XYZ file of C-alpha atoms in Angstrom:
773
model
C 256.858 118.450 275.369
C 259.918 116.419 274.363
C 261.076 115.980 270.808
C 263.864 113.432 270.768
C 262.250 110.475 269.010
C 263.347 110.266 265.382
C 260.439 110.084 262.925
C 260.322 106.946 260.794
C 257.374 105.072 259.354
C 257.990 101.680 260.978
C 260.523 102.377 263.705
C 260.707 104.282 266.960
C 264.295 105.506 267.280
C 266.234 107.191 270.073
C 269.719 108.318 269.087
C 272.118 109.203 271.884
C 271.737 108.473 275.577
C 270.342 111.077 277.951
C 269.888 109.637 281.439
C 267.252 112.301 282.199
C 265.053 110.817 279.477
C 265.661 107.202 280.386
C 262.405 106.492 282.235
C 260.425 108.066 279.401
C 262.212 105.793 276.934
C 261.663 102.777 279.169
C 257.934 103.398 278.697
C 258.021 104.195 274.976
C 260.097 101.131 274.058
C 258.088 98.676 276.192
C 257.242 95.210 274.900
C 254.392 92.789 275.500
C 252.254 90.068 273.947
C 248.935 90.183 275.805
C 250.092 87.583 278.335
C 253.203 89.289 279.710
C 255.431 92.261 279.064
C 258.105 94.609 280.370
C 259.469 98.107 280.283
C 262.565 98.787 278.198
C 264.972 98.376 281.115
C 268.578 97.590 280.288
C 269.703 93.978 280.379
C 273.013 94.857 282.048
C 273.327 96.600 285.411
C 272.113 100.194 285.481
C 272.419 102.248 288.683
C 270.858 105.388 287.225
C 267.247 106.539 287.399
C 265.010 103.693 286.270
C 261.596 102.145 286.850
C 261.991 98.388 286.759
C 258.920 96.684 285.386
C 258.059 93.114 284.405
C 254.374 92.170 284.350
C 252.224 89.055 284.023
C 248.631 89.570 282.891
C 245.912 88.946 285.463
C 248.275 88.629 288.422
C 247.620 91.278 291.050
C 247.887 92.132 294.728
C 245.255 93.874 296.908
C 247.444 96.634 298.343
C 245.836 97.930 301.534
C 244.098 101.264 301.009
C 245.976 104.251 302.335
C 243.765 107.271 303.027
C 243.774 109.918 305.708
C 240.050 109.829 306.363
C 238.117 106.620 305.959
C 234.573 106.803 304.599
C 231.896 104.115 304.656
C 231.911 102.318 301.320
C 235.625 102.710 300.712
C 237.216 99.552 299.287
C 239.771 98.036 301.631
C 242.399 97.676 298.936
C 243.662 99.053 295.639
C 244.387 96.168 293.275
C 247.759 96.450 291.582
C 249.409 94.647 288.751
C 252.672 93.402 290.175
C 256.229 94.029 289.228
C 257.265 90.420 288.609
C 260.629 88.676 288.409
C 263.274 90.181 286.132
C 264.242 87.340 283.785
C 266.708 89.128 281.514
C 269.289 90.326 284.046
C 272.976 90.246 283.159
C 275.916 91.373 285.259
C 279.023 91.948 283.157
C 282.447 92.666 284.658
C 285.418 93.325 282.394
C 288.654 92.695 284.250
C 286.659 93.431 287.377
C 284.973 96.637 286.105
C 281.182 96.653 286.041
C 279.502 97.523 282.760
C 277.001 100.203 283.834
C 275.956 103.030 281.517
C 275.443 105.248 284.541
C 279.159 104.982 285.280
C 280.524 104.792 281.730
C 281.158 107.309 279.008
C 278.566 106.428 276.338
C 280.041 107.348 272.961
C 277.292 105.890 270.771
C 273.782 104.767 271.621
C 270.609 103.836 269.814
C 267.313 102.259 270.862
C 265.114 101.033 268.024
C 261.622 99.602 268.327
C 260.830 97.728 265.126
C 257.038 97.800 264.989
C 256.758 95.933 261.715
C 258.405 92.792 263.100
C 257.881 93.306 266.831
C 261.278 93.558 268.504
C 263.415 96.014 270.492
C 267.034 96.522 269.493
C 269.620 98.517 271.441
C 273.174 99.233 270.375
C 275.814 101.208 272.189
C 279.508 101.806 272.558
C 280.759 102.600 276.051
C 284.093 103.489 277.592
C 284.738 102.307 281.141
C 286.723 104.299 283.683
C 289.825 102.308 282.802
C 289.531 103.331 279.152
C 288.299 99.925 278.001
C 285.784 100.252 275.178
C 282.990 97.769 274.514
C 280.285 97.516 271.905
C 276.905 95.916 272.662
C 274.030 94.941 270.401
C 270.949 93.591 272.177
C 267.695 92.408 270.639
C 264.647 91.063 272.451
C 260.961 90.378 271.920
C 257.844 88.910 273.475
C 256.381 86.415 271.079
C 252.815 86.899 269.900
C 253.139 83.646 267.949
C 253.545 81.867 271.313
C 252.560 84.173 274.147
C 254.360 82.044 276.722
C 257.793 82.840 275.270
C 260.188 85.793 275.412
C 263.718 85.865 274.018
C 266.902 87.931 274.211
C 270.101 88.005 272.152
C 272.938 90.055 273.680
C 276.212 90.500 271.781
C 279.262 92.009 273.513
C 282.525 92.886 271.776
C 285.703 94.371 273.362
C 286.987 97.065 270.995
C 290.422 98.067 272.316
C 291.504 95.341 274.716
C 291.635 91.661 275.485
C 290.738 90.509 278.964
C 288.494 88.522 281.267
C 284.718 88.772 281.295
C 282.916 87.635 284.411
C 279.339 87.025 283.336
C 276.393 86.393 285.653
C 272.960 85.619 284.223
C 270.161 85.846 286.772
C 266.486 85.865 287.614
C 265.691 88.451 290.262
C 262.346 88.054 292.008
C 263.244 90.210 295.001
C 261.334 93.151 293.556
C 258.641 95.543 294.697
C 256.219 97.989 293.167
C 257.343 101.586 293.203
C 253.754 102.550 294.067
C 253.424 100.163 297.009
C 251.377 101.969 299.672
C 253.415 100.632 302.575
C 256.748 99.755 300.907
C 255.634 96.133 301.066
C 257.021 93.393 298.848
C 254.224 91.324 297.376
C 255.951 88.002 296.570
C 257.019 84.933 298.586
C 259.339 82.305 297.207
C 257.826 78.858 296.610
C 260.577 76.907 294.881
C 263.817 77.116 292.930
C 265.170 74.655 290.399
C 268.441 74.870 288.468
C 269.949 72.346 286.106
C 270.553 71.420 282.500
C 266.941 72.291 281.604
C 267.349 75.865 282.786
C 266.806 78.076 285.814
C 263.318 78.266 287.343
C 262.047 80.467 290.141
C 258.486 80.095 291.411
C 256.967 82.931 293.426
C 253.571 83.294 295.093
C 251.692 86.517 295.635
C 250.706 87.318 299.182
C 246.954 87.232 299.905
C 245.835 86.421 296.343
C 248.150 83.371 296.134
C 248.909 83.405 292.442
C 251.854 81.154 291.644
C 254.099 82.432 288.844
C 257.078 80.526 287.547
C 259.795 82.345 285.652
C 261.993 80.012 283.653
C 265.127 80.886 281.699
C 267.653 78.996 279.646
C 270.880 80.948 279.154
C 273.207 80.064 276.275
C 276.650 81.608 275.812
C 278.409 81.196 272.471
C 282.059 82.020 271.775
C 283.698 81.215 268.466
C 280.575 79.245 267.473
C 280.942 76.989 270.512
C 278.719 76.811 273.576
C 280.299 77.834 276.869
C 279.077 76.032 279.960
C 277.834 78.136 282.882
C 278.173 77.128 286.524
C 275.225 77.264 288.910
C 275.858 79.796 291.655
C 275.391 78.576 295.197
C 274.593 81.922 296.800
C 271.279 81.678 298.653
C 269.946 85.169 298.099
C 266.227 85.553 298.635
C 264.133 85.140 295.475
C 267.257 85.266 293.332
C 268.908 82.619 291.146
C 271.987 82.952 289.005
C 274.600 81.117 286.978
C 277.969 82.431 285.904
C 281.058 81.912 283.839
C 284.458 83.560 283.306
C 285.547 83.951 279.700
C 288.742 85.301 278.153
C 287.800 87.811 275.472
C 289.946 88.777 272.526
C 289.977 92.276 271.114
C 287.310 92.740 268.402
C 285.984 89.216 268.944
C 282.569 89.143 270.544
C 280.445 86.659 272.419
C 276.737 85.935 272.035
C 274.442 85.535 275.019
C 270.937 84.142 274.542
C 268.206 84.000 277.138
C 264.983 82.172 276.307
C 262.305 82.758 278.940
C 258.773 82.003 280.021
C 256.349 83.287 282.642
C 253.497 80.947 283.532
C 250.868 81.437 286.213
C 248.479 79.282 288.209
C 245.656 81.133 286.469
C 246.298 78.941 283.463
C 247.876 75.768 284.883
C 247.550 73.853 288.136
C 250.289 75.044 290.487
C 251.656 71.518 290.715
C 252.171 71.437 286.933
C 253.953 74.754 286.523
C 257.495 73.399 286.745
C 256.975 70.676 284.144
C 255.090 73.001 281.801
C 257.712 75.746 282.099
C 260.492 73.305 281.256
C 258.499 72.100 278.259
C 257.938 75.650 276.971
C 261.526 76.772 277.456
C 263.136 73.727 275.939
C 260.817 73.720 272.922
C 261.711 77.377 272.329
C 265.436 76.674 272.772
C 265.165 73.875 270.222
C 263.738 76.325 267.694
C 266.423 78.881 268.423
C 266.331 82.646 268.628
C 266.377 83.273 264.881
C 263.455 80.942 264.159
C 261.452 82.413 267.027
C 262.103 85.867 265.586
C 260.885 84.728 262.143
C 257.671 83.474 263.721
C 257.316 86.809 265.486
C 257.690 88.721 262.229
C 255.108 86.518 260.505
C 252.614 86.950 263.332
C 253.044 90.708 263.263
C 252.632 90.718 259.477
C 249.179 89.233 259.994
C 248.354 91.854 262.634
C 249.343 94.666 260.292
C 247.398 93.160 257.419
C 244.277 93.230 259.594
C 244.631 96.708 261.069
C 247.323 98.925 259.580
C 246.729 102.599 258.809
C 248.833 104.163 256.057
C 249.406 107.922 255.903
C 251.268 109.433 252.962
C 252.958 112.808 253.195
C 253.364 113.069 256.985
C 255.987 110.815 258.576
C 255.348 112.014 262.141
C 251.640 111.220 261.840
C 252.381 107.853 260.217
C 254.848 106.814 262.891
C 252.458 107.874 265.632
C 249.439 105.872 264.509
C 251.495 102.738 264.004
C 253.020 103.174 267.450
C 249.555 103.353 268.972
C 248.278 100.330 267.046
C 251.420 98.400 267.949
C 251.040 99.054 271.666
C 247.329 98.150 271.625
C 248.097 94.816 269.987
C 250.889 94.180 272.488
C 248.524 94.831 275.384
C 245.398 92.839 274.585
C 244.802 89.935 272.225
C 241.330 88.841 273.342
C 242.321 85.228 273.898
C 241.249 85.217 277.551
C 237.905 86.710 278.701
C 239.314 86.970 282.255
C 241.695 89.686 281.104
C 241.049 93.298 280.215
C 242.980 96.415 279.231
C 244.850 98.342 281.896
C 245.423 102.050 281.173
C 249.185 101.440 281.202
C 249.220 97.933 279.761
C 252.626 96.361 280.376
C 254.415 99.706 280.436
C 254.143 100.896 284.038
C 252.459 100.615 287.419
C 250.312 103.751 287.501
C 246.564 103.180 287.840
C 247.318 99.729 289.179
C 246.972 98.010 285.816
C 243.268 97.646 286.516
C 240.198 97.971 284.305
C 238.550 101.375 283.852
C 235.635 102.650 281.738
C 238.251 103.463 279.107
C 237.815 99.946 277.737
C 234.151 100.371 276.844
C 234.287 104.018 275.739
C 237.502 103.942 273.697
C 238.894 100.464 273.125
C 235.829 98.549 271.934
C 235.650 100.391 268.553
C 239.288 99.572 267.780
C 238.955 95.853 268.456
C 235.575 95.658 266.695
C 237.217 96.796 263.470
C 240.685 95.248 263.647
C 240.262 91.869 265.360
C 237.967 88.835 265.185
C 234.519 89.455 266.675
C 235.312 87.215 269.632
C 237.923 89.683 270.877
C 235.519 92.564 271.514
C 232.878 90.117 272.699
C 235.281 88.874 275.360
C 235.668 92.427 276.646
C 231.907 92.559 277.166
C 231.735 89.059 278.644
C 234.328 90.217 281.176
C 231.733 92.654 282.551
C 228.947 90.089 282.438
C 230.988 87.737 284.583
C 231.391 90.560 287.111
C 227.673 91.369 287.277
C 227.164 89.806 290.705
C 230.110 91.806 292.030
C 228.609 94.953 290.501
C 225.382 94.251 292.405
C 227.417 93.756 295.593
C 229.255 97.030 294.938
C 225.925 98.830 294.690
C 224.661 97.168 297.869
C 227.687 98.463 299.785
C 226.579 101.988 298.873
C 222.959 101.412 299.893
C 221.306 100.323 296.642
C 219.172 97.195 296.445
C 216.851 94.979 294.408
C 219.472 93.989 291.864
C 220.827 97.464 291.109
C 224.331 97.137 289.673
C 227.135 99.672 289.932
C 230.177 98.566 288.048
C 233.470 99.598 289.658
C 235.503 102.539 288.495
C 238.623 100.422 288.974
C 238.783 96.661 289.263
C 240.699 93.450 288.788
C 238.061 90.941 289.870
C 234.779 92.876 289.747
C 235.161 94.509 293.164
C 235.609 98.251 293.395
C 239.171 99.033 294.447
C 239.455 102.774 293.855
C 239.680 104.867 297.004
C 239.233 108.502 296.088
C 235.712 109.403 297.187
C 234.978 111.688 294.235
C 235.782 108.772 291.908
C 234.613 105.731 293.865
C 231.243 107.141 294.849
C 230.538 109.797 292.251
C 232.026 108.973 288.846
C 229.090 106.704 288.157
C 228.905 107.482 284.454
C 231.062 104.379 283.997
C 227.828 102.366 284.192
C 226.559 104.154 281.108
C 229.735 103.501 279.119
C 229.315 99.764 279.717
C 225.709 99.844 278.514
C 226.720 101.903 275.473
C 229.434 99.360 274.628
C 226.802 96.615 274.475
C 224.754 98.752 272.082
C 227.859 99.624 270.059
C 228.938 95.987 269.788
C 225.528 94.857 268.544
C 225.236 97.808 266.151
C 228.603 96.899 264.629
C 228.447 93.105 264.575
C 224.712 92.464 264.239
C 225.106 89.930 267.071
C 221.673 90.484 268.621
C 221.982 87.070 270.280
C 224.455 88.667 272.692
C 221.541 90.375 274.433
C 219.886 87.113 275.423
C 223.172 85.408 276.243
C 224.682 88.128 278.396
C 223.733 91.700 277.655
C 220.172 92.040 278.900
C 221.007 90.999 282.453
C 223.724 93.672 282.598
C 221.361 96.319 281.190
C 218.674 95.462 283.745
C 221.135 95.842 286.620
C 222.368 99.170 285.268
C 218.832 100.499 284.691
C 217.885 99.577 288.244
C 220.843 101.540 289.519
C 219.883 104.683 287.590
C 216.298 104.422 288.806
C 217.460 104.442 292.411
C 220.217 107.026 291.884
C 217.906 109.834 290.683
C 215.394 111.667 292.826
C 212.381 113.843 292.062
C 212.941 117.583 292.417
C 209.794 119.397 293.538
C 211.439 122.650 292.508
C 212.364 121.588 288.966
C 209.494 119.121 288.636
C 211.939 116.736 286.998
C 214.254 113.940 288.062
C 217.706 115.110 289.109
C 220.992 113.423 289.926
C 223.001 114.916 292.757
C 226.581 114.582 293.968
C 228.342 113.192 290.904
C 231.603 113.589 289.016
C 231.487 113.564 285.232
C 234.323 112.684 282.854
C 235.744 116.114 283.712
C 237.477 115.182 286.939
C 238.330 118.835 287.557
C 234.772 119.048 288.941
C 233.692 116.992 291.954
C 230.443 116.536 293.863
C 228.359 118.452 291.357
C 224.648 118.260 290.602
C 223.118 117.277 287.297
C 226.142 116.594 285.178
C 224.658 116.792 281.688
C 226.648 113.841 280.375
C 225.752 111.553 283.285
C 222.056 112.490 283.155
C 221.982 112.035 279.377
C 223.583 108.599 279.663
C 221.200 107.563 282.437
C 218.192 108.591 280.356
C 219.469 106.643 277.360
C 220.349 103.556 279.442
C 216.841 103.347 280.892
C 215.321 103.557 277.430
C 217.756 101.077 275.893
C 217.302 98.493 278.674
C 213.561 98.381 278.014
C 214.148 98.264 274.264
C 216.642 95.402 274.668
C 214.126 93.477 276.767
C 211.605 93.802 273.950
C 214.135 92.558 271.404
C 214.976 89.458 273.460
C 211.293 88.745 274.115
C 210.566 88.903 270.386
C 213.598 86.824 269.387
C 213.405 84.132 272.056
C 210.394 84.324 274.432
C 211.525 81.266 276.369
C 214.977 82.671 277.085
C 213.417 86.010 277.940
C 211.239 84.412 280.618
C 214.292 82.718 282.086
C 215.979 86.122 282.382
C 212.824 87.629 283.887
C 212.803 84.889 286.523
C 216.557 85.060 287.161
C 216.511 88.842 287.686
C 213.063 88.969 289.353
C 212.114 91.566 286.770
C 208.766 93.260 287.405
C 208.120 94.112 283.784
C 205.087 96.370 283.999
C 206.196 98.508 286.930
C 209.937 98.623 286.188
C 209.520 99.452 282.506
C 207.001 102.161 283.373
C 209.353 103.654 285.951
C 212.290 103.588 283.542
C 210.251 105.291 280.832
C 208.974 107.996 283.195
C 212.472 108.823 284.445
C 214.038 108.691 280.988
C 211.518 111.163 279.602
C 211.619 113.500 282.595
C 215.238 113.728 283.648
C 216.679 117.213 284.016
C 219.293 118.256 281.450
C 220.895 121.649 282.189
C 220.749 124.072 279.259
C 221.658 127.709 278.698
C 219.130 129.399 276.417
C 221.251 132.494 275.834
C 224.294 130.624 274.529
C 222.408 127.658 273.136
C 224.669 125.143 274.913
C 224.108 122.274 277.279
C 225.514 123.110 280.684
C 228.124 120.742 282.010
C 226.367 120.892 285.381
C 224.278 123.133 287.572
C 226.099 126.373 288.294
C 228.800 125.981 285.659
C 228.247 129.539 284.461
C 228.757 130.837 288.016
C 232.452 130.160 287.490
C 234.731 132.841 286.143
C 234.770 132.154 282.421
C 238.429 132.308 281.407
C 239.549 130.701 278.157
C 242.512 128.354 277.893
C 244.185 130.655 275.364
C 244.452 133.254 278.125
C 246.255 130.890 280.521
C 250.014 131.507 280.793
C 251.994 128.532 279.548
C 253.918 128.573 282.816
C 250.752 127.495 284.653
C 250.229 124.362 282.598
C 249.576 121.544 283.214
C 247.165 122.688 285.912
C 247.330 119.407 287.805
C 251.039 119.975 288.356
C 250.948 123.739 288.964
C 247.679 124.607 290.722
C 246.160 123.577 294.046
C 243.178 121.254 293.846
C 240.999 123.944 295.392
C 241.897 126.360 292.618
C 241.234 123.755 289.924
C 237.798 122.920 291.357
C 236.768 126.577 291.415
C 237.894 127.191 287.844
C 235.901 126.677 284.662
C 238.684 124.597 283.129
C 237.852 121.141 281.867
C 240.209 118.175 282.041
C 238.666 116.222 279.153
C 235.568 115.974 276.966
C 232.465 115.907 279.164
C 229.433 117.400 277.404
C 231.268 116.674 274.179
C 231.733 113.033 275.200
C 227.946 112.709 275.274
C 227.576 114.454 271.936
C 230.125 112.041 270.486
C 228.154 109.020 271.727
C 224.772 110.331 270.597
C 225.738 112.507 267.646
C 222.607 111.641 265.649
C 220.496 113.440 268.248
C 222.063 116.841 267.500
C 222.197 118.996 264.402
C 225.444 120.530 263.197
C 224.682 123.986 264.570
C 224.080 122.589 268.055
C 227.259 120.540 267.872
C 229.296 123.535 266.714
C 228.005 125.835 269.461
C 228.815 123.295 272.150
C 232.164 122.364 270.609
C 233.340 125.976 270.376
C 232.147 126.758 273.901
C 233.678 123.767 275.675
C 236.830 123.193 273.675
C 237.983 126.732 274.434
C 237.775 125.850 278.148
C 239.389 122.400 277.911
C 243.024 121.928 278.946
C 243.225 118.331 277.630
C 245.116 117.101 280.669
C 243.563 113.687 280.301
C 244.955 111.427 277.606
C 241.355 110.588 276.661
C 240.463 114.149 275.659
C 242.106 115.079 272.315
C 240.674 112.118 270.374
C 237.025 113.019 271.044
C 237.712 116.620 270.065
C 239.486 115.464 266.891
C 236.513 113.334 265.834
C 234.012 116.107 266.482
C 236.181 118.724 264.748
C 236.362 116.424 261.725
C 232.586 116.094 261.712
C 232.377 119.895 261.740
C 234.788 120.052 258.771
C 237.284 121.918 260.935
C 240.360 120.333 259.415
C 242.944 122.398 261.251
C 241.664 121.558 264.710
C 240.937 117.935 263.778
C 244.560 117.512 262.679
C 245.930 119.388 265.684
C 244.032 117.154 268.096
C 244.962 114.022 266.156
C 248.648 114.845 266.318
C 248.353 115.578 270.023
C 246.584 112.327 270.873
C 248.752 110.192 268.598
C 252.069 111.621 269.801
C 250.987 112.098 273.402
C 253.570 109.621 274.684
C 256.173 109.861 271.939
C 256.530 113.589 272.633
C 255.595 113.426 276.339
C 252.967 116.141 276.017
C 251.753 115.915 279.625
C 255.124 115.243 281.286
C 253.992 111.844 282.537
C 255.172 109.279 279.973
C 257.831 108.035 282.394
C 255.031 106.435 284.475
C 253.955 104.337 281.498
C 252.122 104.774 278.207
C 248.485 105.801 277.867
C 247.315 102.568 276.284
C 243.553 103.079 276.348
C 243.772 106.540 274.828
C 245.750 105.001 271.978
C 242.502 103.422 270.819
C 241.160 106.964 270.649
C 243.998 107.777 268.275
C 242.753 105.082 265.922
C 239.219 106.501 266.276
C 240.509 109.959 265.334
C 241.523 108.667 261.915
C 238.849 106.080 261.137
C 235.860 107.837 262.725
C 237.272 111.345 262.392
C 239.030 111.758 259.046
C 237.383 108.631 257.632
C 233.960 109.554 258.983
C 233.165 105.868 259.516
C 229.884 105.001 261.207
C 227.454 102.093 261.144
C 224.009 103.183 260.062
C 221.109 100.823 259.396
C 223.462 97.818 259.357
C 225.633 99.431 256.699
C 229.104 100.931 256.819
C 228.971 104.662 256.238
C 231.843 107.019 255.382
C 232.109 110.797 255.228
C 235.860 111.243 254.728
C 238.036 114.251 254.275
C 241.773 114.556 253.728
C 243.846 116.749 256.047
C 245.884 119.323 254.154
C 249.091 117.875 255.584
C 248.497 114.452 253.974
C 248.711 113.193 250.411
C 246.407 110.285 251.253
C 245.446 107.942 254.043
C 244.207 104.373 254.074
C 242.863 101.997 256.700
C 241.712 98.416 256.959
C 238.665 97.342 258.931
C 236.685 94.170 259.342
C 232.901 94.404 259.303
C 230.578 91.438 259.698
C 232.954 88.922 258.184
C 234.269 91.135 255.393
C 237.521 93.057 255.293
C 237.451 96.518 253.741
C 240.507 98.464 252.633
C 239.668 102.131 252.263
C 241.977 104.747 250.766
C 241.204 108.448 250.592
C 243.106 110.740 248.235
C 242.421 114.312 247.163
C 240.267 113.118 244.286
C 239.089 109.591 245.021
C 237.886 107.073 247.540
C 239.306 103.656 246.662
C 237.769 100.597 248.291
C 238.903 96.972 248.201
C 236.915 94.182 249.817
C 237.405 90.482 250.445
C 233.700 89.809 249.942
C 232.801 87.568 247.028
C 229.303 88.960 247.054
C 228.103 92.437 246.202
C 227.917 94.680 249.272
C 226.857 98.288 249.670
C 228.645 101.122 251.425
C 227.159 104.491 252.229
C 229.431 107.362 251.189
C 228.256 110.905 251.774
C 224.755 109.552 252.371
C 224.588 107.697 249.076
C 224.697 103.908 248.709
C 227.417 102.550 246.433
C 227.813 98.919 245.328
C 231.174 97.358 246.099
C 232.196 93.992 244.684
C 235.318 91.883 245.114
C 238.351 93.763 243.907
C 238.738 97.498 243.618
C 236.034 100.127 243.499
C 236.978 103.698 242.740
C 234.569 106.475 243.605
C 235.102 110.042 242.480
C 235.563 112.071 245.630
C 234.896 115.542 244.290
C 231.756 114.451 242.491
C 230.278 113.256 245.755
C 230.904 116.575 247.424
C 228.972 118.581 244.850
């Protein structure tokens, strides 16, 4: 665990430069706008340890699978988001000496991520080997007001000398992914254009043939006058530059501006990219950096108005939740249903930048409450558009008759994960997708989604579960063999309780959804029946029989659901008895030892109890929570949030707060020693859930918002804003009161501690203590 980020409510601050922490900081201070983004790499040359990363949403490469032992059904590739051209590069030589913080003495240094207004600022003072001292102040952002624009302002001032600056501004497309399986570079050059309208480099991905143009206009200002740059004639591969030599005067600085765009052939015809890029860049240049930054601040103000969380009395907790919300909004905006949420967003390469079940299980609730309804709907439509691929994926594994198995990892609907215990066995992802449909409709009331998209997906998923189970003559129930649950520290197990529970629910919900569509729109229902070749009588009967007779492991003595068959055969050691020196297990133990242990990577049984909490009384929840949490090492970023929510439901304030702080500061404090690979974007949505669903106790019950809040001892108050069915609610919880504001002009009702309360436009104050009596 690191502890070098200064706590502030609206800013992420790193004071002082430690090269050993640089890659961690590159992740933490990353920027993006839903369409493109980058790690917090330095603008000037840096020869120290770094992970270069510039990314364009939706652009990927099918990197050939690399495994030692090929198995039938393996995907041939692992799709990867690509490290794209570096648009912000500057080479700065002062009287011939290269400015490089790896070679300089850094006497002052600060990185500041301003989350309120959406920009990264870096300031430093450095002394070169010759003794020359320079001061730099750099500010950059990716516009969410115009997601085709990024901008940089770089100020350099000589402090103790006058001399010559040789400046080169470049676009470098000769890049590769650090995680390339075969050290392959994934880009070919298509064209290069340089002139008065800027510098433009167009690259094309191998195999997938995405064209991406990176365009930059560089402006250099000295003494309020523009300095003209010369186009460099060097013909380096996938590299364009322009340069100028300037005489600098002691304590008189220069200003360098770079206005950039990244456009892809996903959104424009390839033949139009050059003209469109020039149009975008020159329109942005005409506005100027300061005006673009004002637009950025205004756009972020709207974002914060829609989804801020305010915590009083705990700066570390306040900073953490805003950091998580900020990164989520940088990663996905919902404007394009072809896009989804990669586990690392625009902050790193790990996990390929592809879509996982994290989206449905963790991210949907955040976007349902903090963004227009269309945003979360687009996340579901993304899966609907991949339904045919999901059916093909199932066919590759031997399933038929329209059974659909959604991929564990994907860019285009095809499975591209190549670890057998994940690709073939972690099939619970199907259930998370079905649950997200249910969750979306429960929250929005948009039942029409079922007939438009949802029912076809549910039918495909139900067909898969029907074929995936088999009848056990011994147990006289349906069983599911050879699976991996959310706890990936168990592989190839039988009857994972969570997976079996999800399958049972999916089968029941698919039939229920069919009935809803038939009642709402019989004509549309018959079209779906024909399109899917649904055999209503026999398929519904089969689904019902399996759902009601599936085997769910249970231990009578302890009164807990068993994670899987044979779980109690393992030596039952508690996490508290593990030496700290042996953690994290995935970095200290062999895989064989992990698999034989009772230790749990993340919520598994408890994940199911979180989804279906209304099916279990508090005593059952507490027994299972105490049993499994004591065996959970939380070495998945997705684990602490579920435990925080359940602890809050159990009125266990200490553990709820502990897990909240762990999930919210997971990256800021580098809990799992892996932040340098990129941030854990999807688990950040779980952080939001920990507050709103955990401490706020928010649920939707019978089409009504319900709250059962409590205030952690460490906080004076907390407040959050959510949108629900066209109305925005501002909820504040103090030690004595629940204060609610709403935008609704009509009277609405909210359920608080199982009692309906009328809420009208303006402020409603409800006595907190009186409700608890």
